Amino acid sequence: MKQEELTTLNSYLSFSLDQECFGVNVGKVIEILEVPHITRIPKAPPFMRGVINLRGTVLPVVDTRLKFGLAPKADTINTCIIVFSICIGEEQVMVGALVDAVQEVFEMPESELRPTPSMGGRYKAEFIRGMARRDDEFIMVLDVDRIFAHEEILDLQLDLEALKA
Amino acid sequence: MIEHLKQKYLEEAHDLLLELEQTLLLLEQNPAAAEGVETAFRVMHTLKGSSGMFGYQQIGELVHLLESGYDAIRASGSPFPHALLNLSLEAVDHIRLLLDAAAAATEACQTTHRLLLKRAAEMLYEVVPATDSSTAPTRQELTSWALLFAPQADLFKNGTNPLYILEDLASLGQLHTFADTQLLPPAQALDPRCCYLSWKLLLVTDAPESDIRDCFLFVEGSCRLELHPLGPGNCLSSLSEPATAELARQVREGLSWEQFLEQLQQPGAAVAAGPGQLPTADSLPEAEGGAAGLQTRGAASIRVASDKLDDLMNLVSELVANQERLSLLAELSLQPELAGVAEEIEKITRQLRDKTFDICLVPIGSMLTRFKRLVRDLSQELNKNIVFEAEGVETELDKNVIQNLSDCLVHIFRNSIDHGIEGEQERLRKGKPAQGKIVLKAYTSGTNVVIEVQDDGAGIDLQKVQQKALQKGLIGPEDTLSEQEVLELLFMPGFSTAQGVTAVSGRGVGMDVVRRNMRELRGEVTLSSRQDAGTTLTLTLPLTISIIDGLMVRIGDTDFVLPLSFVEKSYSITPGQLSAAFNNQLVLDGEPMLYANLADAFGCPGVGRQSFGVVVKTGQQKMLLLVDAILGEYQAVLKPLGRFYLEQDFLSGGSLKGDGTVALVIDPQKLIQDIIQKTAISI
């Protein structure tokens, strides 16, 4: 592989949530953690799972299943926390996202990201940067800045219902 | 680079203005203090110089006019005119505005500027001619002097050009300069920012010694200066060309000051010695002592950017948290050496923590100038006669606390001056001294710092407060309130008893803002008052805001920290007591006590068994909080929970425990307020 090609390549981390597979640009990922003891914060919305100690700082942890409006599920041995560094306005904020399992890091040039279908898609286009084809699977590449800057549950459900209707 | 220097200039300018303000306020008390005028003059001169350098021409022109006024007064020794003082103080405020580019550009600012310039020019006209006759320098006989001028290497940093000083000297009379280039390094090692030169000078002048010393006024403390009279008359007339050249050569090669004098006084030497040429007793030690004193002071304290201190503080907090973890691991470990090391590290960490806290502490005295100024200006504006006194100014507080505190105190002072202290006539009628008094007392009590602001004014009219509260619908007509409860009304948002809205206070913001700000600092404010005897406001603050002594309790599977400063007592509670509870009250030690189950308050009812109660007191409110277990005392390093948990404002933050998990630090004031509001609605 030539040097120029390498620099244009993008790396993505894929993880699973429920039956779906999602991807995020590794540039946004700080690290991946096992699930430690999570301290619940009283009176916070359920998708805000709580806070953990990340080497001396208090890191908020979001339960991504609940955030995406999926059914809650008990943590398993595969459950882990992806630590993201996201931009909210001018600010760089760290946030942990609880996912069912992380899968792999794969490389793919930005140009191979396919646009999300504007009609009839399962997910709102504004939170998705594109679709990546991986073997026989499609992976939804998420725009994490937008997703976590949003303070409410993302209404993926609504879209689903709209689809059914 | 230039931005960096400019930043430095701005910092320095603010410092200079503060110094000037302090000096002016001192001058007001003692208008005859010559050194005050001197200091003011010097500060202004420095400010003028650097302002010009960084393109703040407007500051330069204003300061120049004022400086000339001070110079005239300084020279004539006439008493300090009060009008100039007022003008200077206004100028100080104005210059602060000018330093802020955005504020300086406004039309209002520019108008003030023109006005001030005009007034300054008029002032100068008044001051100068009046002094002219007296300043006409008392011309003396011609005298010859030998001088040593050895600047410190960092002379250039203040923007001083030593050649100008030599020019000034030359204007006094006939001057011979001999430069000592001994210290000059080879060109490649030369640092252009350092001054390597010193000078030996011969001067024949009819000016008095003070005039000669004045030439060095602005380098005082940053140079070695020796002044040695060679005798009356022109002793240099006999100095021949070759003799001068020879002397110059010797000086260049490092002739010491003593040798230089010797040379001059040798019989048959170049200079005809006159009588009385021993160094004057004061000139030598004074100059040296002064310089040395300044130098040690310079080294004893340094200026550090405040965000560096914040960084240091954060690191130390992290270290404290990690150290606790290490101790826990060492305890569990079977290796005896590890326990020893852990203990040692614990000791060092504690010392490091205490020292770092200490560094971040600032004496309360550092913000007093602002209040002195405020009291002075406001009392003049309102035509009241008020004196301000401060006790315990050496009491120290965290620098971040001081910053926020000073805004609160401004509110409080405004209130005291505007509403509290009566006019002179009224005071005399009440049999009080005509001069009102505001006293600020600061002292440490436990881990808290207490600041009291006392005035001897009219006190608070409880009836008026109650009427007003009734008007505003804050209380009902049938409510009977205790004295304390009435005073509490003053802290309610939107409450203001001032008859009219004045420019000074009475805008309906004030005490509630003070209370809110104090709570942000985890402090408390209380009020006491006696009719016609005065009002006292008491502010209680924690020493630092980043580390809290707390009591760790458990609710469900989560640990919470209650700040110890709010905890009064704890009880063991039996289920029987709870079932006998009535109207949210438990009877403890024969007294009914309002209680709340924290598990309910936190929205997880039915969790745990409420077997302990902690009595928490915030202000006048006491409440028993039920918890599952009390785990013990705990030193919590406060960490913010971040933007995702802004809604949960009954928590002041999180704290990392030794086992690596997070405990939540409760803000008792907010929590109890929330609980009371909620129960009030549910009734």
mmCIF file of N, CA and C in Angstrom, chain B residues 537-647:
data_model
loop_
_atom_site.group_PDB
_atom_site.id
_atom_site.type_symbol
_atom_site.label_atom_id
_atom_site.label_comp_id
_atom_site.label_asym_id
_atom_site.label_seq_id
_atom_site.Cartn_x
_atom_site.Cartn_y
_atom_site.Cartn_z
ATOM 1 N N LEU B 537 -23.703 41.435 59.228
ATOM 2 C CA LEU B 537 -23.841 40.318 58.303
ATOM 3 C C LEU B 537 -22.683 39.375 58.539
ATOM 4 N N THR B 538 -22.979 38.114 58.673
ATOM 5 C CA THR B 538 -21.918 37.156 58.921
ATOM 6 C C THR B 538 -21.838 36.175 57.765
ATOM 7 N N LEU B 539 -20.666 36.130 57.135
ATOM 8 C CA LEU B 539 -20.447 35.191 56.043
ATOM 9 C C LEU B 539 -19.552 34.082 56.556
ATOM 10 N N THR B 540 -19.989 32.851 56.379
ATOM 11 C CA THR B 540 -19.167 31.721 56.781
ATOM 12 C C THR B 540 -18.784 30.948 55.541
ATOM 13 N N LEU B 541 -17.491 30.709 55.387
ATOM 14 C CA LEU B 541 -16.998 30.082 54.164
ATOM 15 C C LEU B 541 -16.037 28.954 54.473
ATOM 16 N N PRO B 542 -16.023 27.925 53.649
ATOM 17 C CA PRO B 542 -14.997 26.897 53.839
ATOM 18 C C PRO B 542 -13.644 27.443 53.394
ATOM 19 N N LEU B 543 -12.583 26.935 54.000
ATOM 20 C CA LEU B 543 -11.240 27.414 53.674
ATOM 21 C C LEU B 543 -10.902 27.217 52.204
ATOM 22 N N THR B 544 -11.228 26.052 51.689
ATOM 23 C CA THR B 544 -10.968 25.831 50.270
ATOM 24 C C THR B 544 -12.237 25.250 49.663
ATOM 25 N N ILE B 545 -12.323 25.304 48.350
ATOM 26 C CA ILE B 545 -13.541 24.790 47.751
ATOM 27 C C ILE B 545 -13.332 23.447 47.075
ATOM 28 N N SER B 546 -12.114 22.956 47.039
ATOM 29 C CA SER B 546 -11.937 21.738 46.272
ATOM 30 C C SER B 546 -11.840 20.474 47.129
ATOM 31 N N ILE B 547 -11.582 20.619 48.404
ATOM 32 C CA ILE B 547 -11.535 19.423 49.252
ATOM 33 C C ILE B 547 -12.481 19.619 50.436
ATOM 34 N N ILE B 548 -13.290 18.622 50.688
ATOM 35 C CA ILE B 548 -14.337 18.748 51.694
ATOM 36 C C ILE B 548 -14.152 17.687 52.757
ATOM 37 N N ASP B 549 -14.251 18.099 54.007
ATOM 38 C CA ASP B 549 -14.348 17.106 55.071
ATOM 39 C C ASP B 549 -15.791 16.681 55.155
ATOM 40 N N GLY B 550 -16.026 15.398 55.019
ATOM 41 C CA GLY B 550 -17.415 14.972 54.946
ATOM 42 C C GLY B 550 -17.694 13.717 55.743
ATOM 43 N N LEU B 551 -18.980 13.402 55.817
ATOM 44 C CA LEU B 551 -19.427 12.171 56.452
ATOM 45 C C LEU B 551 -19.967 11.291 55.330
ATOM 46 N N MET B 552 -19.404 10.075 55.227
ATOM 47 C CA MET B 552 -19.837 9.186 54.141
ATOM 48 C C MET B 552 -21.010 8.353 54.625
ATOM 49 N N VAL B 553 -22.093 8.373 53.868
ATOM 50 C CA VAL B 553 -23.267 7.567 54.215
ATOM 51 C C VAL B 553 -23.645 6.715 53.012
ATOM 52 N N ARG B 554 -24.437 5.685 53.248
ATOM 53 C CA ARG B 554 -24.828 4.823 52.132
ATOM 54 C C ARG B 554 -26.340 4.799 52.004
ATOM 55 N N ILE B 555 -26.788 4.914 50.766
ATOM 56 C CA ILE B 555 -28.213 4.777 50.471
ATOM 57 C C ILE B 555 -28.308 3.796 49.312
ATOM 58 N N GLY B 556 -28.996 2.663 49.533
ATOM 59 C CA GLY B 556 -29.022 1.632 48.510
ATOM 60 C C GLY B 556 -27.596 1.148 48.298
ATOM 61 N N ASP B 557 -27.121 1.154 47.041
ATOM 62 C CA ASP B 557 -25.744 0.719 46.820
ATOM 63 C C ASP B 557 -24.844 1.900 46.462
ATOM 64 N N THR B 558 -25.302 3.091 46.759
ATOM 65 C CA THR B 558 -24.512 4.265 46.413
ATOM 66 C C THR B 558 -24.030 4.978 47.674
ATOM 67 N N ASP B 559 -22.783 5.441 47.627
ATOM 68 C CA ASP B 559 -22.232 6.179 48.759
ATOM 69 C C ASP B 559 -22.356 7.671 48.496
ATOM 70 N N PHE B 560 -22.743 8.375 49.532
ATOM 71 C CA PHE B 560 -22.877 9.830 49.445
ATOM 72 C C PHE B 560 -22.032 10.483 50.526
ATOM 73 N N VAL B 561 -21.586 11.687 50.241
ATOM 74 C CA VAL B 561 -20.805 12.430 51.224
ATOM 75 C C VAL B 561 -21.590 13.675 51.635
ATOM 76 N N LEU B 562 -21.806 13.815 52.938
ATOM 77 C CA LEU B 562 -22.432 15.031 53.467
ATOM 78 C C LEU B 562 -21.325 15.895 54.054
ATOM 79 N N PRO B 563 -21.185 17.141 53.605
ATOM 80 C CA PRO B 563 -20.110 17.988 54.145
ATOM 81 C C PRO B 563 -20.251 18.137 55.664
ATOM 82 N N LEU B 564 -19.170 17.885 56.370
ATOM 83 C CA LEU B 564 -19.217 17.886 57.834
ATOM 84 C C LEU B 564 -19.644 19.237 58.400
ATOM 85 N N SER B 565 -19.348 20.297 57.661
ATOM 86 C CA SER B 565 -19.668 21.615 58.205
ATOM 87 C C SER B 565 -21.169 21.801 58.375
ATOM 88 N N PHE B 566 -21.978 20.949 57.739
ATOM 89 C CA PHE B 566 -23.427 21.070 57.881
ATOM 90 C C PHE B 566 -23.996 20.018 58.838
ATOM 91 N N VAL B 567 -23.156 19.022 59.182
ATOM 92 C CA VAL B 567 -23.661 17.916 59.983
ATOM 93 C C VAL B 567 -23.627 18.299 61.463
ATOM 94 N N GLU B 568 -24.754 18.095 62.162
ATOM 95 C CA GLU B 568 -24.788 18.423 63.580
ATOM 96 C C GLU B 568 -24.646 17.198 64.455
ATOM 97 N N LYS B 569 -25.381 16.140 64.122
ATOM 98 C CA LYS B 569 -25.509 15.003 65.011
ATOM 99 C C LYS B 569 -25.933 13.818 64.183
ATOM 100 N N SER B 570 -25.758 12.614 64.709
ATOM 101 C CA SER B 570 -26.381 11.487 64.020
ATOM 102 C C SER B 570 -27.063 10.585 65.039
ATOM 103 N N TYR B 571 -28.106 9.900 64.601
ATOM 104 C CA TYR B 571 -28.884 9.036 65.486
ATOM 105 C C TYR B 571 -29.041 7.675 64.844
ATOM 106 N N SER B 572 -29.210 6.678 65.695
ATOM 107 C CA SER B 572 -29.643 5.378 65.203
ATOM 108 C C SER B 572 -31.167 5.365 65.294
ATOM 109 N N ILE B 573 -31.823 4.946 64.221
ATOM 110 C CA ILE B 573 -33.284 5.040 64.162
ATOM 111 C C ILE B 573 -33.879 3.627 64.126
ATOM 112 N N THR B 574 -34.892 3.401 64.932
ATOM 113 C CA THR B 574 -35.550 2.095 64.913
ATOM 114 C C THR B 574 -36.814 2.178 64.066
ATOM 115 N N PRO B 575 -37.224 1.024 63.493
ATOM 116 C CA PRO B 575 -38.466 1.025 62.709
ATOM 117 C C PRO B 575 -39.646 1.531 63.535
ATOM 118 N N GLY B 576 -39.625 1.252 64.848
ATOM 119 C CA GLY B 576 -40.702 1.711 65.730
ATOM 120 C C GLY B 576 -40.823 3.220 65.710
ATOM 121 N N GLN B 577 -39.693 3.894 65.784
ATOM 122 C CA GLN B 577 -39.696 5.353 65.771
ATOM 123 C C GLN B 577 -40.314 5.868 64.476
ATOM 124 N N LEU B 578 -39.948 5.188 63.373
ATOM 125 C CA LEU B 578 -40.433 5.646 62.072
ATOM 126 C C LEU B 578 -41.933 5.495 61.964
ATOM 127 N N SER B 579 -42.445 4.360 62.499
ATOM 128 C CA SER B 579 -43.891 4.151 62.355
ATOM 129 C C SER B 579 -44.654 5.112 63.269
ATOM 130 N N ALA B 580 -43.974 5.613 64.312
ATOM 131 C CA ALA B 580 -44.639 6.568 65.199
ATOM 132 C C ALA B 580 -44.529 8.000 64.673
ATOM 133 N N ALA B 581 -43.822 8.149 63.568
ATOM 134 C CA ALA B 581 -43.600 9.495 63.044
ATOM 135 C C ALA B 581 -44.913 10.103 62.569
ATOM 136 N N PHE B 582 -44.999 11.409 62.690
ATOM 137 C CA PHE B 582 -46.245 12.081 62.365
ATOM 138 C C PHE B 582 -45.923 13.413 61.692
ATOM 139 N N ASN B 583 -46.601 13.693 60.616
ATOM 140 C CA ASN B 583 -46.428 14.990 59.946
ATOM 141 C C ASN B 583 -44.967 15.273 59.613
ATOM 142 N N ASN B 584 -44.301 14.266 59.058
ATOM 143 C CA ASN B 584 -42.886 14.403 58.705
ATOM 144 C C ASN B 584 -41.996 14.769 59.885
ATOM 145 N N GLN B 585 -42.452 14.459 61.096
ATOM 146 C CA GLN B 585 -41.635 14.796 62.263
ATOM 147 C C GLN B 585 -41.357 13.542 63.067
ATOM 148 N N LEU B 586 -40.128 13.445 63.516
ATOM 149 C CA LEU B 586 -39.730 12.373 64.410
ATOM 150 C C LEU B 586 -39.414 13.023 65.746
ATOM 151 N N VAL B 587 -39.718 12.324 66.822
ATOM 152 C CA VAL B 587 -39.362 12.884 68.124
ATOM 153 C C VAL B 587 -38.001 12.325 68.539
ATOM 154 N N LEU B 588 -37.038 13.231 68.661
ATOM 155 C CA LEU B 588 -35.693 12.815 69.042
ATOM 156 C C LEU B 588 -35.251 13.646 70.237
ATOM 157 N N ASP B 589 -34.704 13.030 71.255
ATOM 158 C CA ASP B 589 -34.308 13.725 72.476
ATOM 159 C C ASP B 589 -35.450 14.613 72.976
ATOM 160 N N GLY B 590 -36.676 14.150 72.828
ATOM 161 C CA GLY B 590 -37.830 14.892 73.332
ATOM 162 C C GLY B 590 -38.235 16.063 72.457
ATOM 163 N N GLU B 591 -37.555 16.253 71.305
ATOM 164 C CA GLU B 591 -37.887 17.396 70.433
ATOM 165 C C GLU B 591 -38.408 16.866 69.101
ATOM 166 N N PRO B 592 -39.420 17.496 68.536
ATOM 167 C CA PRO B 592 -39.846 17.068 67.208
ATOM 168 C C PRO B 592 -38.833 17.558 66.167
ATOM 169 N N MET B 593 -38.604 16.724 65.208
ATOM 170 C CA MET B 593 -37.594 17.081 64.202
ATOM 171 C C MET B 593 -38.101 16.697 62.819
ATOM 172 N N LEU B 594 -38.052 17.655 61.906
ATOM 173 C CA LEU B 594 -38.443 17.412 60.525
ATOM 174 C C LEU B 594 -37.512 16.359 59.938
ATOM 175 N N TYR B 595 -38.071 15.380 59.234
ATOM 176 C CA TYR B 595 -37.166 14.392 58.650
ATOM 177 C C TYR B 595 -37.530 14.108 57.200
ATOM 178 N N ALA B 596 -36.567 13.536 56.483
ATOM 179 C CA ALA B 596 -36.811 13.128 55.107
ATOM 180 C C ALA B 596 -36.035 11.849 54.840
ATOM 181 N N ASN B 597 -36.660 10.959 54.122
ATOM 182 C CA ASN B 597 -35.999 9.725 53.736
ATOM 183 C C ASN B 597 -35.261 9.976 52.420
ATOM 184 N N LEU B 598 -33.945 9.885 52.466
ATOM 185 C CA LEU B 598 -33.178 10.235 51.272
ATOM 186 C C LEU B 598 -33.458 9.295 50.105
ATOM 187 N N ALA B 599 -33.763 8.039 50.403
ATOM 188 C CA ALA B 599 -34.072 7.113 49.315
ATOM 189 C C ALA B 599 -35.300 7.617 48.555
ATOM 190 N N ASP B 600 -36.308 8.105 49.288
ATOM 191 C CA ASP B 600 -37.489 8.679 48.633
ATOM 192 C C ASP B 600 -37.111 9.935 47.866
ATOM 193 N N ALA B 601 -36.339 10.789 48.533
ATOM 194 C CA ALA B 601 -35.986 12.071 47.924
ATOM 195 C C ALA B 601 -35.218 11.849 46.622
ATOM 196 N N PHE B 602 -34.456 10.757 46.568
ATOM 197 C CA PHE B 602 -33.668 10.487 45.370
ATOM 198 C C PHE B 602 -34.437 9.652 44.355
ATOM 199 N N GLY B 603 -35.711 9.497 44.596
ATOM 200 C CA GLY B 603 -36.537 8.844 43.602
ATOM 201 C C GLY B 603 -36.348 7.339 43.522
ATOM 202 N N CYS B 604 -35.856 6.696 44.578
ATOM 203 C CA CYS B 604 -35.822 5.234 44.579
ATOM 204 C C CYS B 604 -36.451 4.724 45.868
ATOM 205 N N PRO B 605 -37.771 4.925 46.061
ATOM 206 C CA PRO B 605 -38.416 4.540 47.307
ATOM 207 C C PRO B 605 -38.327 3.034 47.516
ATOM 208 N N GLY B 606 -38.351 2.646 48.787
ATOM 209 C CA GLY B 606 -38.355 1.225 49.096
ATOM 210 C C GLY B 606 -36.974 0.613 49.125
ATOM 211 N N VAL B 607 -35.944 1.400 48.764
ATOM 212 C CA VAL B 607 -34.587 0.862 48.780
ATOM 213 C C VAL B 607 -34.028 0.935 50.197
ATOM 214 N N GLY B 608 -33.340 -0.085 50.607
ATOM 215 C CA GLY B 608 -32.604 -0.085 51.872
ATOM 216 C C GLY B 608 -33.485 -0.037 53.103
ATOM 217 N N ARG B 609 -32.836 -0.091 54.266
ATOM 218 C CA ARG B 609 -33.578 0.056 55.511
ATOM 219 C C ARG B 609 -33.031 1.299 56.193
ATOM 220 N N GLN B 610 -33.919 2.200 56.481
ATOM 221 C CA GLN B 610 -33.471 3.472 57.025
ATOM 222 C C GLN B 610 -33.134 3.316 58.495
ATOM 223 N N SER B 611 -31.871 3.015 58.785
ATOM 224 C CA SER B 611 -31.563 2.731 60.178
ATOM 225 C C SER B 611 -30.756 3.834 60.856
ATOM 226 N N PHE B 612 -30.344 4.826 60.093
ATOM 227 C CA PHE B 612 -29.622 5.925 60.718
ATOM 228 C C PHE B 612 -30.175 7.266 60.249
ATOM 229 N N GLY B 613 -30.002 8.255 61.089
ATOM 230 C CA GLY B 613 -30.437 9.591 60.711
ATOM 231 C C GLY B 613 -29.306 10.577 60.973
ATOM 232 N N VAL B 614 -29.098 11.496 60.068
ATOM 233 C CA VAL B 614 -28.073 12.524 60.243
ATOM 234 C C VAL B 614 -28.773 13.874 60.303
ATOM 235 N N VAL B 615 -28.500 14.623 61.355
ATOM 236 C CA VAL B 615 -29.110 15.948 61.462
ATOM 237 C C VAL B 615 -28.238 16.941 60.713
ATOM 238 N N VAL B 616 -28.839 17.586 59.730
ATOM 239 C CA VAL B 616 -28.103 18.538 58.909
ATOM 240 C C VAL B 616 -28.697 19.908 59.144
ATOM 241 N N LYS B 617 -27.843 20.884 59.362
ATOM 242 C CA LYS B 617 -28.326 22.240 59.623
ATOM 243 C C LYS B 617 -27.814 23.182 58.545
ATOM 244 N N THR B 618 -28.728 23.819 57.851
ATOM 245 C CA THR B 618 -28.321 24.837 56.874
ATOM 246 C C THR B 618 -29.036 26.116 57.250
ATOM 247 N N GLY B 619 -28.267 27.130 57.550
ATOM 248 C CA GLY B 619 -28.859 28.390 57.992
ATOM 249 C C GLY B 619 -29.704 28.140 59.222
ATOM 250 N N GLN B 620 -30.990 28.461 59.151
ATOM 251 C CA GLN B 620 -31.879 28.288 60.305
ATOM 252 C C GLN B 620 -32.607 26.944 60.234
ATOM 253 N N GLN B 621 -32.462 26.250 59.098
ATOM 254 C CA GLN B 621 -33.240 25.039 58.870
ATOM 255 C C GLN B 621 -32.481 23.801 59.338
ATOM 256 N N LYS B 622 -33.169 22.991 60.153
ATOM 257 C CA LYS B 622 -32.567 21.726 60.562
ATOM 258 C C LYS B 622 -33.403 20.604 60.001
ATOM 259 N N MET B 623 -32.765 19.522 59.582
ATOM 260 C CA MET B 623 -33.534 18.396 59.085
ATOM 261 C C MET B 623 -32.780 17.106 59.338
ATOM 262 N N LEU B 624 -33.565 16.077 59.648
ATOM 263 C CA LEU B 624 -32.979 14.766 59.863
ATOM 264 C C LEU B 624 -33.067 13.987 58.560
ATOM 265 N N LEU B 625 -31.928 13.571 58.032
ATOM 266 C CA LEU B 625 -31.917 12.814 56.782
ATOM 267 C C LEU B 625 -31.709 11.335 57.099
ATOM 268 N N LEU B 626 -32.627 10.486 56.620
ATOM 269 C CA LEU B 626 -32.518 9.058 56.905
ATOM 270 C C LEU B 626 -31.656 8.365 55.854
ATOM 271 N N VAL B 627 -30.706 7.566 56.323
ATOM 272 C CA VAL B 627 -29.828 6.836 55.417
ATOM 273 C C VAL B 627 -29.744 5.383 55.865
ATOM 274 N N ASP B 628 -29.190 4.515 55.022
ATOM 275 C CA ASP B 628 -29.074 3.100 55.372
ATOM 276 C C ASP B 628 -27.959 2.868 56.370
ATOM 277 N N ALA B 629 -26.832 3.547 56.121
ATOM 278 C CA ALA B 629 -25.675 3.288 56.977
ATOM 279 C C ALA B 629 -24.798 4.531 57.008
ATOM 280 N N ILE B 630 -24.096 4.686 58.108
ATOM 281 C CA ILE B 630 -23.097 5.747 58.198
ATOM 282 C C ILE B 630 -21.735 5.075 58.142
ATOM 283 N N LEU B 631 -20.929 5.437 57.149
ATOM 284 C CA LEU B 631 -19.680 4.704 56.935
ATOM 285 C C LEU B 631 -18.496 5.353 57.629
ATOM 286 N N GLY B 632 -18.607 6.643 57.942
ATOM 287 C CA GLY B 632 -17.504 7.275 58.664
ATOM 288 C C GLY B 632 -17.076 8.581 58.025
ATOM 289 N N GLU B 633 -16.059 9.187 58.636
ATOM 290 C CA GLU B 633 -15.575 10.459 58.122
ATOM 291 C C GLU B 633 -14.761 10.231 56.852
ATOM 292 N N TYR B 634 -14.758 11.209 55.993
ATOM 293 C CA TYR B 634 -14.103 11.015 54.711
ATOM 294 C C TYR B 634 -13.664 12.358 54.151
ATOM 295 N N GLN B 635 -12.439 12.370 53.615
ATOM 296 C CA GLN B 635 -11.979 13.598 52.995
ATOM 297 C C GLN B 635 -12.211 13.510 51.494
ATOM 298 N N ALA B 636 -13.129 14.313 51.017
ATOM 299 C CA ALA B 636 -13.547 14.187 49.628
ATOM 300 C C ALA B 636 -12.871 15.238 48.765
ATOM 301 N N VAL B 637 -12.217 14.770 47.702
ATOM 302 C CA VAL B 637 -11.695 15.694 46.697
ATOM 303 C C VAL B 637 -12.803 15.888 45.675
ATOM 304 N N LEU B 638 -13.282 17.107 45.584
ATOM 305 C CA LEU B 638 -14.465 17.358 44.777
ATOM 306 C C LEU B 638 -14.133 17.383 43.278
ATOM 307 N N LYS B 639 -14.884 16.598 42.507
ATOM 308 C CA LYS B 639 -14.728 16.595 41.044
ATOM 309 C C LYS B 639 -16.062 16.957 40.427
ATOM 310 N N PRO B 640 -16.050 17.777 39.394
ATOM 311 C CA PRO B 640 -17.331 18.137 38.778
ATOM 312 C C PRO B 640 -17.958 16.929 38.094
ATOM 313 N N LEU B 641 -19.285 16.878 38.079
ATOM 314 C CA LEU B 641 -19.975 15.784 37.413
ATOM 315 C C LEU B 641 -20.113 16.049 35.917
ATOM 316 N N GLY B 642 -19.872 17.283 35.536
ATOM 317 C CA GLY B 642 -19.872 17.583 34.106
ATOM 318 C C GLY B 642 -21.239 17.983 33.596
ATOM 319 N N ARG B 643 -21.274 18.342 32.329
ATOM 320 C CA ARG B 643 -22.454 18.962 31.755
ATOM 321 C C ARG B 643 -23.642 18.026 31.619
ATOM 322 N N PHE B 644 -23.414 16.724 31.705
ATOM 323 C CA PHE B 644 -24.540 15.817 31.557
ATOM 324 C C PHE B 644 -25.414 15.774 32.805
ATOM 325 N N TYR B 645 -24.879 16.270 33.912
ATOM 326 C CA TYR B 645 -25.642 16.200 35.155
ATOM 327 C C TYR B 645 -25.903 17.585 35.739
ATOM 328 N N LEU B 646 -26.152 18.550 34.880
ATOM 329 C CA LEU B 646 -26.413 19.904 35.368
ATOM 330 C C LEU B 646 -27.728 19.972 36.151
ATOM 331 N N GLU B 647 -28.670 19.129 35.769
ATOM 332 C CA GLU B 647 -29.975 19.141 36.424
ATOM 333 C C GLU B 647 -29.885 18.706 37.886
#
